[in-house]
Structure formats: structure tokens, C-alpha cells
Coordinates of C-alpha atoms in Angstrom, one line a residue:
M1 CA 0.0 0.0 0.0
K2 CA 2.9 2.4 0.7
N3 CA 3.7 2.5 -3.0
I4 CA 0.2 3.7 -4.1
R5 CA -0.6 7.4 -4.7
N6 CA -4.2 8.6 -5.5
F7 CA -4.5 12.1 -6.8
C8 CA -6.8 14.3 -8.9
I9 CA -6.2 17.4 -11.0
I10 CA -8.2 20.5 -10.2
A11 CA -8.1 23.7 -12.2
H12 CA -10.3 26.4 -13.8
I13 CA -11.7 25.6 -17.3
D14 CA -9.0 25.9 -20.0
H15 CA -6.0 26.0 -17.7
G16 CA -4.5 23.0 -19.5
K17 CA -5.2 20.0 -17.2
S18 CA -6.1 17.5 -19.9
T19 CA -2.9 18.4 -21.8
L20 CA -0.9 18.0 -18.6
A21 CA -2.5 14.6 -18.0
D22 CA -1.4 13.6 -21.5
R23 CA 2.2 14.3 -20.7
L24 CA 2.0 12.4 -17.4
L25 CA 0.6 9.4 -19.3
E26 CA 3.4 9.7 -21.9
I27 CA 6.3 9.9 -19.5
T28 CA 5.0 6.9 -17.5
H29 CA 4.6 4.9 -20.7
T30 CA 0.9 4.3 -19.9
V31 CA -0.1 5.3 -23.5
S32 CA 1.9 3.9 -26.4
A33 CA 2.9 6.3 -29.2
R34 CA 0.4 4.5 -31.4
D35 CA -2.6 5.2 -29.1
S36 CA -1.4 8.7 -28.4
Q37 CA -3.6 11.6 -29.3
A38 CA -4.4 15.0 -27.8
Q39 CA -6.6 14.9 -24.7
V40 CA -6.4 11.1 -24.4
L41 CA -8.8 11.0 -21.4
D42 CA -11.5 13.1 -23.0
D43 CA -13.0 10.2 -24.8
M44 CA -16.4 11.7 -25.7
D45 CA -16.8 13.4 -29.1
L46 CA -18.6 16.2 -27.3
E47 CA -15.6 16.9 -25.0
R48 CA -13.2 17.1 -28.0
E49 CA -15.5 19.4 -30.0
R50 CA -16.0 21.9 -27.2
G51 CA -12.5 21.5 -25.7
I52 CA -13.9 20.9 -22.2
T53 CA -13.8 18.0 -19.8
I54 CA -17.3 16.8 -18.9
K55 CA -16.6 13.5 -17.2
S56 CA -14.0 12.7 -14.6
H57 CA -11.8 9.8 -15.8
A58 CA -9.7 7.5 -13.8
I59 CA -6.5 5.9 -15.1
Q60 CA -3.6 4.0 -13.4
M61 CA 0.1 4.8 -14.2
D62 CA 3.3 2.9 -13.2
Y63 CA 6.2 5.2 -12.3
L64 CA 9.7 4.0 -11.4
H65 CA 11.3 6.4 -8.8
E66 CA 14.7 5.6 -7.2
G67 CA 14.4 1.9 -8.0
V68 CA 10.9 1.6 -6.5
M69 CA 7.8 1.1 -8.7
Y70 CA 4.9 3.3 -7.6
K71 CA 1.2 2.9 -8.7
L72 CA -0.3 6.4 -9.4
N73 CA -4.0 6.6 -9.8
L74 CA -5.0 9.8 -11.6
I75 CA -8.6 11.0 -11.6
D76 CA -8.9 13.9 -14.2
T77 CA -11.7 16.3 -13.3
P78 CA -13.8 18.9 -15.3
G79 CA -13.2 22.6 -14.8
H80 CA -16.6 24.2 -15.6
V81 CA -18.8 25.1 -12.6
D82 CA -21.7 23.1 -14.0
F83 CA -19.7 19.9 -13.4
S84 CA -18.5 20.7 -9.9
Y85 CA -20.3 17.7 -8.6
E86 CA -18.0 15.5 -10.7
V87 CA -15.1 17.2 -9.0
S88 CA -16.5 16.6 -5.5
R89 CA -16.7 12.8 -6.3
S90 CA -13.1 12.6 -7.5
I91 CA -11.9 14.5 -4.5
A92 CA -13.6 12.0 -2.1
A93 CA -11.6 9.2 -3.6
C94 CA -8.1 10.9 -3.4
E95 CA -5.4 11.8 -0.9
G96 CA -3.8 14.6 -2.9
A97 CA -4.5 17.1 -5.7
L98 CA -2.5 18.9 -8.3
L99 CA -3.7 22.5 -8.3
I100 CA -3.0 23.8 -11.9
V101 CA -2.9 27.5 -12.5
D102 CA -2.4 29.1 -15.9
A103 CA 0.7 31.4 -15.8
T104 CA -1.0 33.8 -18.3
Q105 CA -4.4 34.1 -16.5
G106 CA -3.6 33.6 -12.8
I107 CA -6.0 32.2 -10.2
Q108 CA -9.6 32.2 -11.4
A109 CA -13.1 31.6 -10.0
Q110 CA -13.4 27.8 -10.3
T111 CA -9.9 27.3 -9.1
I112 CA -10.9 28.7 -5.7
S113 CA -14.1 26.8 -5.3
N114 CA -12.5 23.5 -6.3
L115 CA -9.6 24.2 -4.0
Y116 CA -11.9 24.7 -1.0
L117 CA -13.6 21.4 -1.9
A118 CA -10.2 19.7 -1.7
L119 CA -9.2 21.5 1.5
D120 CA -12.4 20.4 3.2
H121 CA -11.3 16.7 2.5
D122 CA -7.8 17.4 3.9
L123 CA -6.1 16.7 0.6
E124 CA -2.4 17.5 0.1
I125 CA -2.2 20.3 -2.5
I126 CA 0.7 20.5 -5.0
P127 CA 0.6 23.9 -6.8
V128 CA 1.6 23.7 -10.5
L129 CA 2.2 26.8 -12.7
N130 CA 1.3 25.7 -16.2
K131 CA 1.9 27.2 -19.7
I132 CA 5.2 28.7 -18.5
D133 CA 6.5 28.6 -22.1
L134 CA 4.1 31.2 -23.4
D135 CA 5.3 34.8 -24.0
A136 CA 2.3 36.2 -22.0
A137 CA 3.2 34.2 -18.9
M138 CA 3.5 36.2 -15.6
P139 CA 5.2 33.7 -13.3
E140 CA 6.2 36.0 -10.5
E141 CA 2.7 37.7 -10.2
V142 CA 0.8 34.4 -10.4
K143 CA 3.2 32.8 -7.8
D144 CA 2.3 35.7 -5.4
Q145 CA -1.4 34.9 -5.9
I146 CA -0.9 31.2 -5.2
V147 CA 1.1 31.9 -2.0
D148 CA -1.7 34.3 -0.9
L149 CA -4.3 31.7 -1.6
I150 CA -2.9 28.5 0.0
G151 CA 0.0 29.9 2.1
C152 CA 2.7 27.6 0.7
D153 CA 6.4 28.4 0.1
R154 CA 7.3 29.9 -3.3
D155 CA 9.7 27.0 -3.7
D156 CA 6.9 24.5 -3.5
I157 CA 5.3 25.8 -6.7
I158 CA 6.3 23.7 -9.7
E159 CA 6.8 25.4 -13.0
A160 CA 5.6 23.3 -16.0
S161 CA 4.4 23.3 -19.5
G162 CA 1.9 20.7 -20.6
K163 CA 2.6 21.5 -24.2
T164 CA 6.4 21.0 -24.2
G165 CA 6.7 18.6 -21.3
Y166 CA 8.9 20.9 -19.2
G167 CA 8.7 20.2 -15.5
I168 CA 6.6 17.0 -15.8
E169 CA 9.3 14.8 -14.1
G170 CA 9.2 17.3 -11.2
I171 CA 5.5 16.9 -10.9
L172 CA 5.8 13.1 -10.7
E173 CA 8.5 13.3 -8.1
A174 CA 6.3 15.7 -6.0
I175 CA 3.4 13.3 -6.3
V176 CA 5.5 10.5 -4.9
S177 CA 7.2 12.5 -2.2
R178 CA 4.5 14.9 -1.0
I179 CA 1.2 13.0 -1.4
P180 CA 0.6 10.5 1.5
A181 CA 0.1 6.8 0.8
P182 CA -3.5 5.7 1.4
S183 CA -4.4 5.0 5.0
G184 CA -6.6 2.0 5.7
S185 CA -6.1 -1.7 6.7
V186 CA -6.2 -4.8 4.6
D187 CA -7.4 -6.9 7.6
E188 CA -10.6 -4.8 8.3
P189 CA -14.0 -5.7 6.6
L190 CA -14.2 -4.5 3.0
Q191 CA -15.2 -0.9 2.5
A192 CA -15.1 0.5 -1.0
L193 CA -16.6 3.9 -2.2
I194 CA -18.3 4.0 -5.6
F195 CA -17.4 7.3 -7.3
D196 CA -18.7 6.6 -10.8
S197 CA -20.5 4.1 -13.0
V198 CA -21.2 3.5 -16.6
F199 CA -23.7 1.4 -18.5
N200 CA -22.4 -1.2 -21.0
S201 CA -25.0 -2.9 -23.1
F202 CA -23.1 -6.2 -23.1
R203 CA -21.8 -6.4 -19.5
G204 CA -24.4 -4.4 -17.6
I205 CA -23.3 -1.7 -15.1
I206 CA -19.6 -1.2 -14.5
S207 CA -18.9 0.6 -11.2
Y208 CA -15.7 2.4 -10.5
F209 CA -14.6 2.3 -6.8
R210 CA -11.8 3.2 -4.4
I211 CA -11.1 0.7 -1.7
M212 CA -10.7 2.3 1.8
N213 CA -10.3 -0.8 3.9
G214 CA -10.2 -4.6 3.3
E215 CA -9.7 -6.4 0.0
V216 CA -11.9 -7.9 -2.7
K217 CA -11.2 -11.0 -4.8
K218 CA -12.7 -12.1 -8.1
G219 CA -16.0 -14.1 -7.5
D220 CA -16.5 -12.7 -4.0
F221 CA -20.1 -12.3 -2.8
V222 CA -20.5 -8.5 -2.2
K223 CA -23.4 -6.2 -1.2
F224 CA -24.2 -2.6 -2.0
F225 CA -24.8 -0.8 1.3
A226 CA -27.5 1.8 0.3
T227 CA -29.6 -0.5 -1.9
G228 CA -29.0 -3.7 0.1
K229 CA -28.6 -5.7 -3.1
E230 CA -26.2 -8.6 -3.3
Y231 CA -24.0 -9.7 -6.2
H232 CA -21.1 -11.9 -7.2
A233 CA -18.0 -9.9 -8.4
D234 CA -17.8 -11.5 -11.9
E235 CA -14.8 -9.4 -12.8
I236 CA -12.6 -6.9 -11.0
G237 CA -9.6 -4.9 -12.3
V238 CA -7.7 -1.7 -12.6
L239 CA -8.3 1.2 -15.0
K240 CA -5.5 1.5 -17.5
L241 CA -6.2 2.9 -21.0
K242 CA -8.3 -0.2 -21.4
P243 CA -9.7 -2.0 -18.3
E244 CA -7.3 -4.7 -17.0
P245 CA -8.8 -7.6 -15.1
K246 CA -7.1 -8.6 -11.8
D247 CA -7.7 -11.5 -9.3
K248 CA -7.5 -9.3 -6.2
L249 CA -7.6 -5.6 -5.2
S250 CA -6.9 -4.3 -1.7
A251 CA -7.0 -1.2 0.4
G252 CA -5.9 2.0 -1.4
D253 CA -6.6 0.6 -4.9
V254 CA -8.8 2.3 -7.5
G255 CA -10.6 -0.1 -9.8
Y256 CA -13.8 -1.4 -11.4
I257 CA -16.3 -4.1 -10.7
I258 CA -18.6 -5.9 -13.1
S259 CA -21.4 -8.0 -11.5
G260 CA -24.0 -8.2 -14.3
I261 CA -26.3 -5.6 -12.8
K262 CA -29.0 -4.7 -15.4
T263 CA -31.1 -2.1 -13.8
S264 CA -29.6 1.3 -13.2
K265 CA -31.7 2.0 -10.0
E266 CA -29.5 -0.6 -8.2
V267 CA -26.3 1.4 -8.3
K268 CA -25.9 4.7 -6.5
V269 CA -22.8 6.9 -6.8
G270 CA -21.5 7.5 -3.3
D271 CA -22.6 4.0 -2.1
T272 CA -20.3 1.6 -0.2
I273 CA -19.5 -2.0 -1.4
T274 CA -18.8 -4.5 1.3
H275 CA -18.8 -8.4 1.8
V276 CA -22.0 -10.2 2.5
N277 CA -20.6 -12.6 5.1
K278 CA -18.3 -10.0 6.8
P279 CA -19.9 -6.6 6.3
C280 CA -18.5 -3.3 7.5
L281 CA -20.5 -1.6 10.2
K282 CA -21.2 1.8 8.5
A283 CA -21.1 3.2 5.0
I284 CA -18.3 5.7 4.0
D285 CA -19.4 9.3 4.2
G286 CA -19.8 9.9 0.5
F287 CA -20.4 13.2 -1.3
E288 CA -22.6 16.1 -0.5
N289 CA -26.1 15.8 -2.0
V290 CA -26.4 17.6 -5.4
K291 CA -28.6 20.7 -5.6
P292 CA -30.1 21.2 -9.0
M293 CA -30.4 24.9 -10.0
V294 CA -32.4 24.7 -13.2
F295 CA -35.5 22.7 -14.0
A296 CA -36.8 22.1 -17.5
G297 CA -39.2 19.7 -19.1
V298 CA -37.7 17.1 -21.5
Y299 CA -40.2 15.6 -23.9
P300 CA -39.9 13.0 -26.6
I301 CA -40.7 14.4 -30.1
D302 CA -42.6 11.1 -30.8
A303 CA -44.9 10.2 -28.0
D304 CA -44.2 6.5 -28.4
D305 CA -40.6 7.0 -27.3
Y306 CA -41.6 7.9 -23.7
E307 CA -40.5 4.6 -22.1
E308 CA -37.3 4.6 -24.2
L309 CA -36.6 8.2 -23.0
R310 CA -37.0 7.0 -19.4
S311 CA -34.4 4.3 -19.7
S312 CA -32.0 6.6 -21.6
I313 CA -32.2 9.2 -18.8
E314 CA -31.7 6.5 -16.2
K315 CA -28.6 5.3 -18.0
L316 CA -27.3 8.9 -18.3
Q317 CA -28.0 9.4 -14.6
L318 CA -25.6 6.5 -13.8
N319 CA -22.9 8.3 -15.5
D320 CA -23.9 11.8 -14.3
A321 CA -25.3 11.6 -10.8
S322 CA -26.1 15.3 -10.7
L323 CA -29.1 14.8 -13.1
T324 CA -32.5 14.5 -11.3
F325 CA -35.8 13.7 -13.0
E326 CA -39.5 13.0 -12.4
P327 CA -42.4 12.3 -14.8
E328 CA -44.7 15.2 -15.9
S329 CA -47.2 15.9 -18.7
S330 CA -48.0 19.0 -20.8
M331 CA -51.0 19.8 -23.0
A332 CA -48.9 20.7 -26.0
L333 CA -46.1 18.1 -25.7
G334 CA -47.7 15.1 -24.0
F335 CA -45.8 13.0 -21.5
G336 CA -42.2 13.7 -20.6
F337 CA -39.9 14.4 -17.6
R338 CA -39.2 17.3 -15.4
C339 CA -35.4 17.3 -15.1
G340 CA -33.1 19.2 -12.7
F341 CA -29.7 20.4 -13.9
L342 CA -26.8 22.2 -12.3
G343 CA -26.8 24.9 -15.0
L344 CA -27.5 25.8 -18.6
L345 CA -24.3 24.2 -20.0
H346 CA -25.2 21.0 -18.1
M347 CA -28.7 21.1 -19.6
E348 CA -27.3 21.6 -23.1
I349 CA -24.8 18.7 -22.7
I350 CA -27.4 16.3 -21.4
Q351 CA -29.7 17.1 -24.4
E352 CA -26.8 16.6 -26.7
R353 CA -25.8 13.3 -25.1
L354 CA -29.4 12.0 -25.3
D355 CA -29.2 12.7 -29.0
R356 CA -25.8 11.2 -29.7
E357 CA -25.6 8.3 -27.3
F358 CA -29.2 7.1 -27.3
N359 CA -30.6 8.6 -30.6
M360 CA -33.4 10.3 -28.7
D361 CA -35.0 13.4 -30.3
V362 CA -36.2 15.6 -27.5
I363 CA -37.8 19.0 -27.0
T364 CA -36.7 21.0 -23.9
T365 CA -39.0 23.6 -22.4
V366 CA -37.9 27.0 -21.0
P367 CA -35.9 26.4 -17.8
N368 CA -37.4 27.7 -14.5
V369 CA -37.4 27.1 -10.7
S370 CA -40.2 25.8 -8.4
Y371 CA -42.6 28.3 -6.8
K372 CA -45.2 28.0 -4.0
A373 CA -48.7 29.2 -4.8
Y374 CA -51.2 29.9 -2.0
T375 CA -54.9 29.8 -3.0
T376 CA -57.8 31.7 -1.4
K377 CA -58.8 28.5 0.3
G378 CA -55.5 28.4 2.1
E379 CA -54.0 25.5 0.2
M380 CA -50.3 25.5 -0.9
I381 CA -49.5 24.2 -4.4
E382 CA -45.9 23.6 -5.6
V383 CA -45.7 25.1 -9.1
H384 CA -42.9 23.6 -11.3
N385 CA -44.6 24.4 -14.6
P386 CA -46.3 27.7 -15.5
S387 CA -49.4 25.8 -16.8
S388 CA -50.1 24.4 -13.3
L389 CA -50.5 27.9 -11.7
P390 CA -54.0 28.4 -10.3
D391 CA -56.4 31.0 -11.9
P392 CA -55.7 34.5 -10.8
N393 CA -59.3 34.6 -9.2
H394 CA -58.3 31.7 -6.8
L395 CA -54.8 32.9 -6.2
E396 CA -53.9 34.5 -2.8
H397 CA -50.1 35.1 -3.4
I398 CA -47.0 33.4 -4.9
E399 CA -43.8 32.8 -3.1
E400 CA -40.5 32.4 -4.9
P401 CA -37.2 30.8 -3.7
Y402 CA -34.4 33.2 -2.7
I403 CA -30.7 32.4 -2.5
T404 CA -27.8 33.9 -0.6
A405 CA -25.0 34.3 -3.2
H406 CA -21.3 34.7 -2.4
I407 CA -19.3 36.3 -5.3
I408 CA -15.5 36.6 -5.1
T409 CA -14.1 39.1 -7.7
K410 CA -11.3 41.5 -8.4
S411 CA -12.2 45.0 -7.1
E412 CA -12.0 46.5 -10.6
Y413 CA -15.1 44.6 -11.7
L414 CA -17.1 45.6 -8.6
G415 CA -19.3 48.3 -10.2
G416 CA -20.4 46.1 -13.1
I417 CA -21.2 43.1 -10.9
M418 CA -23.2 45.2 -8.5
T419 CA -25.2 46.7 -11.4
L420 CA -25.9 43.2 -12.7
C421 CA -27.1 41.9 -9.3
I422 CA -29.4 44.9 -8.7
E423 CA -30.9 44.5 -12.2
K424 CA -31.7 40.9 -11.2
R425 CA -33.6 42.3 -8.1
G426 CA -30.7 41.5 -5.8
V427 CA -30.1 43.1 -2.4
I428 CA -26.5 43.5 -1.2
K429 CA -25.9 42.1 2.3
N430 CA -22.2 42.4 2.9
Q431 CA -18.9 43.1 1.2
V432 CA -15.4 42.2 2.5
Y433 CA -11.9 42.8 1.1
L434 CA -10.0 39.5 1.2
T435 CA -6.8 41.0 -0.1
S436 CA -6.0 44.5 -1.5
D437 CA -7.7 43.7 -4.8
R438 CA -10.0 40.8 -4.2
I439 CA -13.4 41.3 -2.7
E440 CA -16.2 39.1 -1.5
L441 CA -19.8 40.2 -2.0
T442 CA -22.9 38.7 -0.4
F443 CA -26.2 39.2 -2.2
E444 CA -29.7 38.0 -1.7
L445 CA -31.2 37.1 -5.1
P446 CA -34.3 35.4 -6.4
L447 CA -33.3 32.0 -7.8
G448 CA -35.6 32.5 -10.9
E449 CA -33.5 35.5 -11.9
I450 CA -30.2 33.7 -12.0
V451 CA -31.4 30.6 -13.8
I452 CA -31.1 31.7 -17.4
D453 CA -28.2 33.9 -18.1
F454 CA -26.9 35.3 -14.8
Y455 CA -23.8 33.2 -14.7
D456 CA -22.8 33.9 -18.3
K457 CA -23.2 37.7 -17.8
L458 CA -21.2 37.5 -14.5
K459 CA -18.4 35.8 -16.3
S460 CA -18.3 38.3 -19.2
I461 CA -18.4 41.3 -16.9
S462 CA -15.6 40.0 -14.8
K463 CA -13.5 38.5 -17.7
G464 CA -14.0 35.1 -16.1
Y465 CA -12.6 36.2 -12.7
A466 CA -15.7 36.1 -10.5
S467 CA -16.5 33.0 -8.7
F468 CA -20.1 32.3 -7.7
D469 CA -21.4 30.1 -5.0
Y470 CA -24.9 30.0 -3.4
F471 CA -27.2 28.3 -1.0
Q472 CA -31.0 28.5 -0.8
S473 CA -32.2 30.8 2.0
G474 CA -36.0 30.4 1.9
Y475 CA -39.1 31.8 0.1
K476 CA -40.5 35.4 -0.2
T477 CA -43.7 36.8 -1.6
A478 CA -43.3 38.0 -5.2
K479 CA -45.4 39.7 -7.8
L480 CA -45.3 37.0 -10.5
I481 CA -47.5 36.6 -13.5
R482 CA -47.9 34.0 -16.2
L483 CA -46.8 35.2 -19.6
E484 CA -48.3 33.1 -22.4
I485 CA -47.2 32.9 -26.0
L486 CA -50.0 32.3 -28.5
L487 CA -49.5 31.2 -32.1
N488 CA -52.7 31.9 -34.2
A489 CA -54.5 32.3 -30.9
E490 CA -53.5 28.9 -29.6
P491 CA -51.4 28.9 -26.4
V492 CA -48.0 27.0 -26.6
D493 CA -47.5 25.9 -23.0
A494 CA -43.9 24.9 -23.6
L495 CA -43.0 28.6 -24.2
S496 CA -45.0 30.1 -21.3
T497 CA -43.1 31.4 -18.4
L498 CA -43.7 32.7 -14.9
I499 CA -42.1 36.2 -14.7
H500 CA -41.9 39.2 -12.4
H501 CA -44.5 41.8 -13.3
D502 CA -41.8 44.5 -14.0
N503 CA -40.0 42.5 -16.6
A504 CA -43.1 41.0 -18.4
Y505 CA -43.6 43.6 -21.1
S506 CA -40.0 43.8 -22.4
F507 CA -39.6 40.0 -22.2
G508 CA -42.9 39.4 -24.1
K509 CA -41.8 41.8 -26.8
R510 CA -38.4 40.2 -27.2
I511 CA -39.8 36.7 -27.4
C512 CA -42.3 37.7 -30.1
E513 CA -39.5 39.3 -32.2
K514 CA -37.2 36.3 -31.7
L515 CA -40.0 33.8 -32.7
K516 CA -40.7 35.8 -35.8
E517 CA -37.2 35.2 -37.0
L518 CA -37.2 31.5 -36.2
I519 CA -40.7 30.2 -37.2
P520 CA -40.6 29.2 -40.9
R521 CA -43.1 30.9 -43.2
Q522 CA -46.2 29.0 -44.1
Q523 CA -48.8 29.4 -46.8
F524 CA -50.8 31.6 -44.4
D525 CA -50.1 34.4 -41.9
I526 CA -49.0 33.4 -38.4
A527 CA -49.8 35.7 -35.6
I528 CA -47.4 35.5 -32.7
Q529 CA -48.7 37.1 -29.5
A530 CA -47.6 37.5 -25.9
A531 CA -50.5 37.7 -23.4
I532 CA -50.9 38.2 -19.7
G533 CA -54.3 36.6 -18.9
S534 CA -56.6 37.9 -21.7
K535 CA -54.6 41.0 -22.4
I536 CA -52.3 40.9 -25.4
I537 CA -49.1 42.9 -24.7
S538 CA -47.2 42.3 -27.9
R539 CA -47.7 40.9 -31.5
E540 CA -45.6 40.0 -34.5
T541 CA -46.8 38.5 -37.8
V542 CA -45.0 36.0 -39.9
K543 CA -46.1 36.8 -43.4
A544 CA -47.5 34.1 -45.7
V545 CA -45.4 32.8 -48.6
R546 CA -47.3 34.0 -51.7
K547 CA -47.6 32.0 -54.9
D548 CA -47.9 34.4 -57.9
V549 CA -51.2 33.1 -59.1
T550 CA -51.7 36.1 -61.5
A551 CA -48.6 35.3 -63.5
K552 CA -50.7 33.9 -66.4
C553 CA -52.9 37.0 -66.5
Y554 CA -50.8 39.3 -68.7
G555 CA -52.7 42.2 -70.3
G556 CA -56.5 42.4 -70.1
D557 CA -58.7 43.6 -67.4
I558 CA -57.7 44.0 -63.7
T559 CA -60.9 42.2 -62.6
R560 CA -59.4 38.9 -63.9
K561 CA -56.5 39.4 -61.5
R562 CA -58.8 40.5 -58.7
K563 CA -60.9 37.4 -59.1
L564 CA -57.9 35.1 -58.8
L565 CA -56.5 36.9 -55.8
D566 CA -59.8 36.7 -54.0
K567 CA -60.0 33.0 -54.7
Q568 CA -56.4 32.6 -53.2
K569 CA -57.4 34.7 -50.2
K570 CA -60.3 32.3 -49.4
G571 CA -58.0 29.3 -49.7
K572 CA -55.4 31.0 -47.3
K573 CA -58.2 31.7 -44.8
R574 CA -59.4 28.0 -44.9
M575 CA -55.8 26.8 -44.7
R576 CA -55.2 28.9 -41.6
Q577 CA -58.1 27.1 -39.8
V578 CA -56.8 23.6 -40.6
G579 CA -53.0 24.3 -40.8
N580 CA -51.0 24.0 -37.6
V581 CA -47.7 25.7 -36.9
E582 CA -44.6 23.6 -36.2
V583 CA -42.4 25.3 -33.7
P584 CA -38.7 24.3 -34.4
Q585 CA -36.5 23.2 -31.4
S586 CA -34.3 26.2 -32.1
A587 CA -37.2 28.4 -31.0
F588 CA -37.4 26.8 -27.6
L589 CA -33.6 27.2 -27.2
A590 CA -33.6 30.8 -28.4
V591 CA -35.8 31.8 -25.6
L592 CA -33.0 30.8 -23.2
K593 CA -30.5 32.9 -25.1
L594 CA -32.6 36.1 -25.1
D595 CA -30.4 39.0 -24.1

């Protein structure tokens, strides 16, 4: 056990952790030159296209140091805030972390929040200054920032470049010398923490785990603590570039187990695996529970695909435990699911993965949060969907969820961030200077206001420097109304939203203008209207595509043309009564991106 090191990499998005992981794999000869490609661990097409890590990946490397062979288990983590739950799972399975900071950009938002996650778990932190080979690098300034942040010595900071491979040997030596070996005992009952799982259509569910105590052999009879289910370990092994079966794994090891589990409900991330005949007394304290921020309806385009969509979401949930879902129905879209996401990027990625990995065509409704509606009879109704809001005649008042938000930023962006929060109906509670140019702001904000574009705007105002963390602080009465979108006088419930009274007019006008651009022209006029109750507040018209029926009437009397045009007019009128308007998926998504 003393030759095992378990570590993860934490960094802000785009600070070069996947490239650095590539160099580590190359130097330890884990990846042969033939299999080598950029961002080896990002194996999803989606990750390569967008240049971001979405999943945490585990891989084992063998490293020879001073005549001793060490086993290094690396768990690569995402950098975007929407995948911070992935990071918390990786951290729970490690003893140390490489903190990677870009020498050209300095310490940024997500670096700080991920660092605090690691410090909460008492991880040994190794600071690495990456991209040192770039002309724009500012090594001395960024080193000062790192020293201020974690209080280490300047000499402890390793200078490296993931691109050229400079300093990688130094990182490997630091991992061996600074990160403690796993604690735990082989003689105690088996205790293994599941930190991830994937669904394989041939083998069933493959769970990735880290053994804290005890050992597990191939063919052992094991049980999953939370679900109480019992299985035989058909295959166990370690995670190299391809899974490598082994006969035995013991305390400190990171590996996988296949036991022919077919239903995804039976495996929970954060669960503990133990032996049936000699179980451990209590489960390992896993990860914090995930708190979804954004709720949206996900509906199959073809109603017959409902059951298939359910199993696809369940399989995705195995791989991404931060996704929550429950069934719901809508008048316009039929049966579907109300899903909870960590943010808008997370929602976009899930939708994309449903399409690519499971061939599911889905429609996503406008994201929102859950409100409490109180009726005149004194009942309380939870409203997840604008269509389930009671009639205004029966409505006493609505309460919306509020959050307490902590924003850490550089002092030069203070004005812009304050303006943004006040526009979003926020109230400032406190401001503290952490260092001479870093400031922490505490705001109280309605959750509904930050759901759609708050985070993106915060990032652009602060050039990516502001970090944002929040917790829910309760409910407050709000003046909310239901804004409905009508197409040819038919309400489209997937586009309706609950919105604060003050913002309704401008929002309704913007939606109508946007839909006018996106809805394809038909053979008849389409009226797009925004309404509050029975009052229309905005209207746009998509003009009909006209066929030139008078082309054959050259010369002669105008009445011949008139007669044909009248005939066409009647046809258009009749067509409008039978014709229905197809709303493209891009229209639903465009509503989210309204600025």
C-alpha cells in the first residue's frame, strides 16, 4: 500500500489540465505512441469538439522512482462550474490534488471553489504553474497569488508546461514525495466507495470504486450498502487505458467491478461496497447531495418513445449523478420528464448526449425554478410548470425561492457586478476585502432571476474572474404573473413562463421578435402574440409565402387578377383554420438565449 498514490487534478476551465494529463501518461509509458492523441482522457466526441472535460476519468500509471515502482491513480476532473459535482466525487476518492494555475491568466473563480472542496477533505495540495513557455506568462505575479491563496512556500510551486513537457518529471516526483500513501487496513472488513459508474450494453453496469479498507477477490459475494442488493463480483480490475482484469484488489486501490447488474436503480454513486458474510458496520461518508439549480421539461418528439426516453435518462444518470428527473405531462407536448440540472451548460450537454448516445429526439422547455402558490382556500401548491399555476381569481399570493450568493471578484469589476445583481432584483448584504484587490460580495437574489443567463453575464463582466457560490435561503412573496405565447390564438404551453411583473412587457416583446425570425413561413399568416391573462401585450406576424397566381394573366382587365387573388385569399383563410404551426426546437432554445 505504501507505493500507491491517489490524486486528482483541479483547475479552472481551459488551464491545460487535460494536456498536462497527456504528458503524465506519456512519461510513465501508460499510453503507447500508437494510441497517443491530444486529450487522451476526453473520450467523448462532445468533449473534444467543445474543448472541455465533462466526465471525470480514472487511469492508473506505473512510475519508477529511485528503484521503487509506484502505482499512481489519476482522476482527471472537469473545470466548468456546471460539473463541480464530478469534482467533489473525484476528491472524495483521493489523498492529494494537483492545483493547476495558468501562468498567463492567474487564479480564477473555479480554481478557488474547487480548492476549497479539496481542503475540506484534507487533501495534500501540489501547486503547479502551467503554460510557463508562453510569451504572455507572468510567473512572479501568479506565484504571489498562489502563495496568498494557499499559504505555501514559493519553492513548493512547480513550473511546468503541458505542451512542451517541461517540469513533468518534477510533478511526478512531487506526487511520490508529497502525497501521503492511502491509510486503511487490509485486515478490516471491505469498505469501497463507488465514485462513478457506466452502462455497458453487453456487461451491464460497471462501477468504479476506491477501496478504503479490506480487500476484494474475483468471485466474492458482495453487497451494496445503500440499496442492500447482493451480487457476485464476476470481474474486478484496474483502469489502464483499457480496463485490465485482476484477481484481487486491496485497500488503497482504485478499480472497477462488473457483476452483471442490469437495472440502473440498483447502483448509486457514493454508495459503499462490502462483503455479504463479513460486512462493514457503517457506510463511508460519500459526497454532498447535489442541488439542481435549473429545472426544465424534457419531452420525446414522438410520444411512443416515452419509455425509451425514461431508460435513456436512467442510464445517463448512472454516468452523471447530478441529473435528477421525475415524470410530468403537458398539453402541447404530451408525456415527458421534469429534469433538474446544475446549470445551462449541463442542460445543453445532457440534451446533446441523449441525441448522440441514445438517438433520442427531445424537446426541452424553457428552464425555470419551483414556486409556492397559495390559494384563497388556504392551500399551498408547488408550481414547477407555468401551466399548473391556479387561476388569478383563486390565487392569494405566490412565493419564490431566494438564495444567498457569495461572489468573489477583483475589485476593478465591482461596479459592473453590483449593477448586474441589482438589475436581477438582488439586495446587497455584505462586502469584505479578502486582499487588497479581491473582494467578496454577499447578495440576496431570487433564484428565478439567476437561472437563465446570470452566470454567463457575470463571467463576461468579470472577464472570467468572478466565482459564484450560493445556497437557498427560503421563500419570499413575489409579484409574479404568467406570460403566455400564442400562435394563431393557440397557447403554446412549452413557451409560457412565470415572470416578475416589472419584466413581463419587455420580455414578451423580445420573445415575439425572436420567434418571428425562427418560425418558418407557411402558406398563411401566423400571428405571434404575448399575453398576460386575456390582455395581449405584444404581437408580431410571420407573413405568408405567396404564390404568384396572377402570372398567367398578362394584359387584359384588372378584374381577372382581382378574381384570382380573392380565390387565393379564401384558400389561405381556410388553410389557416386547418394548418398547424410547427415550432422548431431552435425556437425553444432561443428563448433561453434572449439578451
